[in-house]
Amino acid sequence: MTTAQPLRVGMVGYAFMGAAHSHAWRTAPRFFDLPLQPRLTAVAGRNAEGVRSAADKLGWKSVETDWRRLIERDDIDLIDICTPGDTHADIAIAALEAGKHVLCEKPLANSVEEAERMTLAAETAAKNGVFSMCGFSYRRTPALALAKRFVEQGRLGGIRHVRAQYLQDWLSDANAPMTWRLDKSKSGSGSLGDIGAHSIDAAQWVTGLNISGVSALMETFVQERPLAGDLVGLGGHGDLSSDAPRGKVTVDDAAIFSAKFDGGTASGAIGVFEATRYALGRKNAMRLEVNGTKGSVAFDFEDMNVLSFYDAAESPDAGFRKIFVTEPEHPYVGNWWPTGHGLGYEHGFTHQVVDLVTAIGEARQPEPSFADALQVQRVLAAVESSAANSSQWQKV
């Protein structure tokens, strides 16, 4: 029986991300020793029947149909935001001002202005011991965390090149139905913010360098989609009957950009980024390759337990070698299974909870902070600005 003090969690939203976060809150204290004991106290959603069903399925003790009520409750210590981006700022700022810790899904907001307000609220709250974190969960993939460790150990030397791709294909059917992810007023952007934000954060985090300027192209391949139909996963099958209504897609389907990095001893590194949900055959290919003066690392989430590493001094003629990231000394892995037994997508969210709860328990700022996420938001805005102005170079 744990003697740790409880950390009573209230979650807003219960769909894809809500399910992943719920699993993490349940699982983290069963595999890791935490300074606080997470309790799934309440989940909020606008649909009363839907949120009650989700609470039963995902393990939440009670429900609310208004997120404001969740924040008002005295038995809630932390607000976990798993909603579309248009609600992030209002919920996070209200929660922080009420003295609740906050975990907010990425991207932090739908605009730089919103992200700035959230960051100011977070920095003010932190002075009173109330902390916040943005949910860039790929940071917690052991192989990607090992790549960062190699960079910090100097095994890559000075950074020269970054190549980042996030490739999916769930929107490649032109008749898949409209969802909130295709509505700019709710999502902020399309592939750029939904998946490209992960690549931007991962590239900056692994290298320790910030993107300082970009030149970009963005494209929307399908301008309209059925408003009705059957959702399957993130996509699905739209209603194609002759009188079925269709809605206008107001976000990008794909984004590509070149980037310049500043900071550290490797100022001057350059990068190329691509984000699309139209890459047929690619299901969740979140890829990152970093080339330095002494070596390189390469990662692909579709083979998430492997990190490819090239050491120029050790084996100049051998090329990359594969490291199966399942050893106890690898990041996070020692708390799971015996060597050789790989982890999955959901483990990143569990590690996210571990890092967040540990930081709160130690009264220190968890990472990535809202300020870190604001930097990503500024890159997203620069990409959109460049793409809207004939790919002109745009400073971040």
PDB file of N, CA and C in Angstrom, residues 153-212:
ATOM      1  N   GLN A 153      25.885  13.759 -24.435  1.00  0.00           N
ATOM      2  CA  GLN A 153      27.200  13.172 -24.119  1.00  0.00           C
ATOM      3  C   GLN A 153      28.277  13.571 -25.113  1.00  0.00           C
ATOM      4  N   GLY A 154      27.899  14.302 -26.151  1.00  0.00           N
ATOM      5  CA  GLY A 154      28.859  14.739 -27.153  1.00  0.00           C
ATOM      6  C   GLY A 154      29.206  13.706 -28.195  1.00  0.00           C
ATOM      7  N   ARG A 155      28.447  12.624 -28.265  1.00  0.00           N
ATOM      8  CA  ARG A 155      28.794  11.533 -29.174  1.00  0.00           C
ATOM      9  C   ARG A 155      28.514  11.864 -30.635  1.00  0.00           C
ATOM     10  N   LEU A 156      27.719  12.914 -30.877  1.00  0.00           N
ATOM     11  CA  LEU A 156      27.474  13.356 -32.246  1.00  0.00           C
ATOM     12  C   LEU A 156      28.346  14.558 -32.617  1.00  0.00           C
ATOM     13  N   GLY A 157      29.014  15.137 -31.636  1.00  0.00           N
ATOM     14  CA  GLY A 157      29.792  16.348 -31.891  1.00  0.00           C
ATOM     15  C   GLY A 157      28.873  17.536 -32.133  1.00  0.00           C
ATOM     16  N   GLY A 158      29.346  18.479 -32.942  1.00  0.00           N
ATOM     17  CA  GLY A 158      28.517  19.622 -33.307  1.00  0.00           C
ATOM     18  C   GLY A 158      27.448  19.222 -34.310  1.00  0.00           C
ATOM     19  N   ILE A 159      26.248  19.746 -34.146  1.00  0.00           N
ATOM     20  CA  ILE A 159      25.120  19.368 -35.015  1.00  0.00           C
ATOM     21  C   ILE A 159      25.177  20.161 -36.318  1.00  0.00           C
ATOM     22  N   ARG A 160      25.015  19.447 -37.426  1.00  0.00           N
ATOM     23  CA  ARG A 160      25.021  20.078 -38.752  1.00  0.00           C
ATOM     24  C   ARG A 160      23.670  19.992 -39.458  1.00  0.00           C
ATOM     25  N   HIS A 161      23.079  18.791 -39.440  1.00  0.00           N
ATOM     26  CA  HIS A 161      21.826  18.579 -40.181  1.00  0.00           C
ATOM     27  C   HIS A 161      20.754  17.951 -39.288  1.00  0.00           C
ATOM     28  N   VAL A 162      19.500  18.355 -39.531  1.00  0.00           N
ATOM     29  CA  VAL A 162      18.338  17.719 -38.916  1.00  0.00           C
ATOM     30  C   VAL A 162      17.342  17.408 -40.027  1.00  0.00           C
ATOM     31  N   ARG A 163      16.847  16.158 -40.059  1.00  0.00           N
ATOM     32  CA  ARG A 163      15.796  15.771 -40.999  1.00  0.00           C
ATOM     33  C   ARG A 163      14.633  15.204 -40.201  1.00  0.00           C
ATOM     34  N   ALA A 164      13.483  15.809 -40.355  1.00  0.00           N
ATOM     35  CA  ALA A 164      12.321  15.388 -39.565  1.00  0.00           C
ATOM     36  C   ALA A 164      11.119  15.204 -40.484  1.00  0.00           C
ATOM     37  N   GLN A 165      10.504  14.053 -40.379  1.00  0.00           N
ATOM     38  CA  GLN A 165       9.286  13.764 -41.139  1.00  0.00           C
ATOM     39  C   GLN A 165       8.234  13.202 -40.188  1.00  0.00           C
ATOM     40  N   TYR A 166       7.002  13.574 -40.438  1.00  0.00           N
ATOM     41  CA  TYR A 166       5.891  12.891 -39.762  1.00  0.00           C
ATOM     42  C   TYR A 166       4.893  12.554 -40.860  1.00  0.00           C
ATOM     43  N   LEU A 167       4.803  11.258 -41.170  1.00  0.00           N
ATOM     44  CA  LEU A 167       4.032  10.783 -42.312  1.00  0.00           C
ATOM     45  C   LEU A 167       2.908   9.861 -41.856  1.00  0.00           C
ATOM     46  N   GLN A 168       1.687  10.202 -42.222  1.00  0.00           N
ATOM     47  CA  GLN A 168       0.513   9.356 -41.987  1.00  0.00           C
ATOM     48  C   GLN A 168      -0.298   9.296 -43.274  1.00  0.00           C
ATOM     49  N   ASP A 169      -1.302   8.392 -43.314  1.00  0.00           N
ATOM     50  CA  ASP A 169      -2.115   8.301 -44.532  1.00  0.00           C
ATOM     51  C   ASP A 169      -3.621   8.269 -44.275  1.00  0.00           C
ATOM     52  N   TRP A 170      -4.042   8.574 -43.029  1.00  0.00           N
ATOM     53  CA  TRP A 170      -5.455   8.371 -42.694  1.00  0.00           C
ATOM     54  C   TRP A 170      -6.414   9.343 -43.384  1.00  0.00           C
ATOM     55  N   LEU A 171      -5.889  10.408 -44.002  1.00  0.00           N
ATOM     56  CA  LEU A 171      -6.749  11.344 -44.738  1.00  0.00           C
ATOM     57  C   LEU A 171      -6.649  11.170 -46.246  1.00  0.00           C
ATOM     58  N   SER A 172      -5.933  10.167 -46.713  1.00  0.00           N
ATOM     59  CA  SER A 172      -5.669  10.038 -48.143  1.00  0.00           C
ATOM     60  C   SER A 172      -6.937   9.754 -48.951  1.00  0.00           C
ATOM     61  N   ASP A 173      -7.981   9.202 -48.324  1.00  0.00           N
ATOM     62  CA  ASP A 173      -9.273   9.024 -48.983  1.00  0.00           C
ATOM     63  C   ASP A 173      -9.966  10.381 -49.042  1.00  0.00           C
ATOM     64  N   ALA A 174     -10.186  10.891 -50.244  1.00  0.00           N
ATOM     65  CA  ALA A 174     -10.783  12.217 -50.415  1.00  0.00           C
ATOM     66  C   ALA A 174     -12.204  12.301 -49.893  1.00  0.00           C
ATOM     67  N   ASN A 175     -12.822  11.161 -49.636  1.00  0.00           N
ATOM     68  CA  ASN A 175     -14.199  11.153 -49.139  1.00  0.00           C
ATOM     69  C   ASN A 175     -14.309  10.770 -47.669  1.00  0.00           C
ATOM     70  N   ALA A 176     -13.181  10.734 -46.971  1.00  0.00           N
ATOM     71  CA  ALA A 176     -13.262  10.564 -45.522  1.00  0.00           C
ATOM     72  C   ALA A 176     -13.992  11.774 -44.944  1.00  0.00           C
ATOM     73  N   PRO A 177     -14.754  11.596 -43.865  1.00  0.00           N
ATOM     74  CA  PRO A 177     -15.611  12.683 -43.380  1.00  0.00           C
ATOM     75  C   PRO A 177     -14.844  13.804 -42.694  1.00  0.00           C
ATOM     76  N   MET A 178     -15.492  14.970 -42.635  1.00  0.00           N
ATOM     77  CA  MET A 178     -14.969  16.104 -41.892  1.00  0.00           C
ATOM     78  C   MET A 178     -14.884  15.754 -40.407  1.00  0.00           C
ATOM     79  N   THR A 179     -13.826  16.209 -39.763  1.00  0.00           N
ATOM     80  CA  THR A 179     -13.719  16.139 -38.307  1.00  0.00           C
ATOM     81  C   THR A 179     -13.193  17.486 -37.822  1.00  0.00           C
ATOM     82  N   TRP A 180     -13.146  17.672 -36.514  1.00  0.00           N
ATOM     83  CA  TRP A 180     -12.665  18.942 -35.972  1.00  0.00           C
ATOM     84  C   TRP A 180     -11.223  19.221 -36.378  1.00  0.00           C
ATOM     85  N   ARG A 181     -10.447  18.181 -36.678  1.00  0.00           N
ATOM     86  CA  ARG A 181      -9.056  18.381 -37.078  1.00  0.00           C
ATOM     87  C   ARG A 181      -8.929  19.082 -38.432  1.00  0.00           C
ATOM     88  N   LEU A 182     -10.026  19.164 -39.187  1.00  0.00           N
ATOM     89  CA  LEU A 182     -10.005  19.813 -40.498  1.00  0.00           C
ATOM     90  C   LEU A 182     -10.639  21.203 -40.463  1.00  0.00           C
ATOM     91  N   ASP A 183     -10.972  21.665 -39.276  1.00  0.00           N
ATOM     92  CA  ASP A 183     -11.604  22.968 -39.071  1.00  0.00           C
ATOM     93  C   ASP A 183     -10.621  23.869 -38.336  1.00  0.00           C
ATOM     94  N   LYS A 184     -10.112  24.885 -39.026  1.00  0.00           N
ATOM     95  CA  LYS A 184      -9.076  25.747 -38.460  1.00  0.00           C
ATOM     96  C   LYS A 184      -9.542  26.442 -37.185  1.00  0.00           C
ATOM     97  N   SER A 185     -10.824  26.758 -37.089  1.00  0.00           N
ATOM     98  CA  SER A 185     -11.311  27.451 -35.895  1.00  0.00           C
ATOM     99  C   SER A 185     -11.182  26.590 -34.650  1.00  0.00           C
ATOM    100  N   LYS A 186     -11.158  25.272 -34.823  1.00  0.00           N
ATOM    101  CA  LYS A 186     -11.013  24.362 -33.681  1.00  0.00           C
ATOM    102  C   LYS A 186      -9.579  23.861 -33.526  1.00  0.00           C
ATOM    103  N   SER A 187      -8.925  23.544 -34.638  1.00  0.00           N
ATOM    104  CA  SER A 187      -7.621  22.885 -34.565  1.00  0.00           C
ATOM    105  C   SER A 187      -6.436  23.831 -34.721  1.00  0.00           C
ATOM    106  N   GLY A 188      -6.674  25.024 -35.264  1.00  0.00           N
ATOM    107  CA  GLY A 188      -5.579  25.960 -35.472  1.00  0.00           C
ATOM    108  C   GLY A 188      -4.859  25.755 -36.782  1.00  0.00           C
ATOM    109  N   SER A 189      -4.493  24.520 -37.080  1.00  0.00           N
ATOM    110  CA  SER A 189      -3.886  24.166 -38.366  1.00  0.00           C
ATOM    111  C   SER A 189      -4.111  22.679 -38.588  1.00  0.00           C
ATOM    112  N   GLY A 190      -3.635  22.180 -39.724  1.00  0.00           N
ATOM    113  CA  GLY A 190      -3.866  20.778 -40.057  1.00  0.00           C
ATOM    114  C   GLY A 190      -2.688  19.896 -39.706  1.00  0.00           C
ATOM    115  N   SER A 191      -2.090  19.290 -40.723  1.00  0.00           N
ATOM    116  CA  SER A 191      -0.936  18.431 -40.479  1.00  0.00           C
ATOM    117  C   SER A 191       0.178  19.177 -39.760  1.00  0.00           C
ATOM    118  N   LEU A 192       0.323  20.457 -40.054  1.00  0.00           N
ATOM    119  CA  LEU A 192       1.388  21.249 -39.446  1.00  0.00           C
ATOM    120  C   LEU A 192       1.321  21.210 -37.921  1.00  0.00           C
ATOM    121  N   GLY A 193       0.163  21.565 -37.359  1.00  0.00           N
ATOM    122  CA  GLY A 193       0.053  21.626 -35.901  1.00  0.00           C
ATOM    123  C   GLY A 193      -0.236  20.286 -35.266  1.00  0.00           C
ATOM    124  N   ASP A 194      -0.971  19.436 -35.969  1.00  0.00           N
ATOM    125  CA  ASP A 194      -1.383  18.157 -35.406  1.00  0.00           C
ATOM    126  C   ASP A 194      -0.195  17.222 -35.234  1.00  0.00           C
ATOM    127  N   ILE A 195       0.609  17.082 -36.279  1.00  0.00           N
ATOM    128  CA  ILE A 195       1.744  16.163 -36.207  1.00  0.00           C
ATOM    129  C   ILE A 195       3.084  16.865 -36.402  1.00  0.00           C
ATOM    130  N   GLY A 196       3.116  17.924 -37.217  1.00  0.00           N
ATOM    131  CA  GLY A 196       4.363  18.650 -37.401  1.00  0.00           C
ATOM    132  C   GLY A 196       4.891  19.255 -36.118  1.00  0.00           C
ATOM    133  N   ALA A 197       3.989  19.635 -35.216  1.00  0.00           N
ATOM    134  CA  ALA A 197       4.415  20.194 -33.930  1.00  0.00           C
ATOM    135  C   ALA A 197       5.267  19.198 -33.160  1.00  0.00           C
ATOM    136  N   HIS A 198       4.928  17.912 -33.249  1.00  0.00           N
ATOM    137  CA  HIS A 198       5.733  16.878 -32.589  1.00  0.00           C
ATOM    138  C   HIS A 198       7.159  16.865 -33.152  1.00  0.00           C
ATOM    139  N   SER A 199       7.270  16.957 -34.477  1.00  0.00           N
ATOM    140  CA  SER A 199       8.591  16.929 -35.096  1.00  0.00           C
ATOM    141  C   SER A 199       9.418  18.140 -34.693  1.00  0.00           C
ATOM    142  N   ILE A 200       8.788  19.305 -34.650  1.00  0.00           N
ATOM    143  CA  ILE A 200       9.490  20.524 -34.248  1.00  0.00           C
ATOM    144  C   ILE A 200       9.991  20.396 -32.823  1.00  0.00           C
ATOM    145  N   ASP A 201       9.118  19.953 -31.922  1.00  0.00           N
ATOM    146  CA  ASP A 201       9.534  19.810 -30.528  1.00  0.00           C
ATOM    147  C   ASP A 201      10.642  18.776 -30.387  1.00  0.00           C
ATOM    148  N   ALA A 202      10.487  17.633 -31.043  1.00  0.00           N
ATOM    149  CA  ALA A 202      11.486  16.573 -30.924  1.00  0.00           C
ATOM    150  C   ALA A 202      12.842  17.032 -31.452  1.00  0.00           C
ATOM    151  N   ALA A 203      12.845  17.729 -32.591  1.00  0.00           N
ATOM    152  CA  ALA A 203      14.103  18.191 -33.179  1.00  0.00           C
ATOM    153  C   ALA A 203      14.807  19.175 -32.248  1.00  0.00           C
ATOM    154  N   GLN A 204      14.056  20.106 -31.697  1.00  0.00           N
ATOM    155  CA  GLN A 204      14.661  21.100 -30.804  1.00  0.00           C
ATOM    156  C   GLN A 204      15.122  20.460 -29.502  1.00  0.00           C
ATOM    157  N   TRP A 205      14.328  19.520 -28.991  1.00  0.00           N
ATOM    158  CA  TRP A 205      14.650  18.877 -27.718  1.00  0.00           C
ATOM    159  C   TRP A 205      15.871  17.970 -27.836  1.00  0.00           C
ATOM    160  N   VAL A 206      15.911  17.142 -28.874  1.00  0.00           N
ATOM    161  CA  VAL A 206      17.031  16.219 -29.033  1.00  0.00           C
ATOM    162  C   VAL A 206      18.330  16.986 -29.254  1.00  0.00           C
ATOM    163  N   THR A 207      18.313  18.006 -30.102  1.00  0.00           N
ATOM    164  CA  THR A 207      19.534  18.729 -30.439  1.00  0.00           C
ATOM    165  C   THR A 207      19.919  19.770 -29.398  1.00  0.00           C
ATOM    166  N   GLY A 208      18.946  20.255 -28.628  1.00  0.00           N
ATOM    167  CA  GLY A 208      19.209  21.356 -27.712  1.00  0.00           C
ATOM    168  C   GLY A 208      19.297  22.695 -28.412  1.00  0.00           C
ATOM    169  N   LEU A 209      18.855  22.761 -29.671  1.00  0.00           N
ATOM    170  CA  LEU A 209      18.907  23.977 -30.476  1.00  0.00           C
ATOM    171  C   LEU A 209      17.497  24.431 -30.824  1.00  0.00           C
ATOM    172  N   ASN A 210      17.305  25.724 -30.980  1.00  0.00           N
ATOM    173  CA  ASN A 210      16.015  26.271 -31.370  1.00  0.00           C
ATOM    174  C   ASN A 210      16.007  26.662 -32.838  1.00  0.00           C
ATOM    175  N   ILE A 211      14.869  26.497 -33.480  1.00  0.00           N
ATOM    176  CA  ILE A 211      14.689  26.943 -34.860  1.00  0.00           C
ATOM    177  C   ILE A 211      14.548  28.464 -34.857  1.00  0.00           C
ATOM    178  N   SER A 212      15.345  29.128 -35.695  1.00  0.00           N
ATOM    179  CA  SER A 212      15.350  30.596 -35.705  1.00  0.00           C
ATOM    180  C   SER A 212      14.749  31.200 -36.968  1.00  0.00           C
TER     181      SER A 212
END
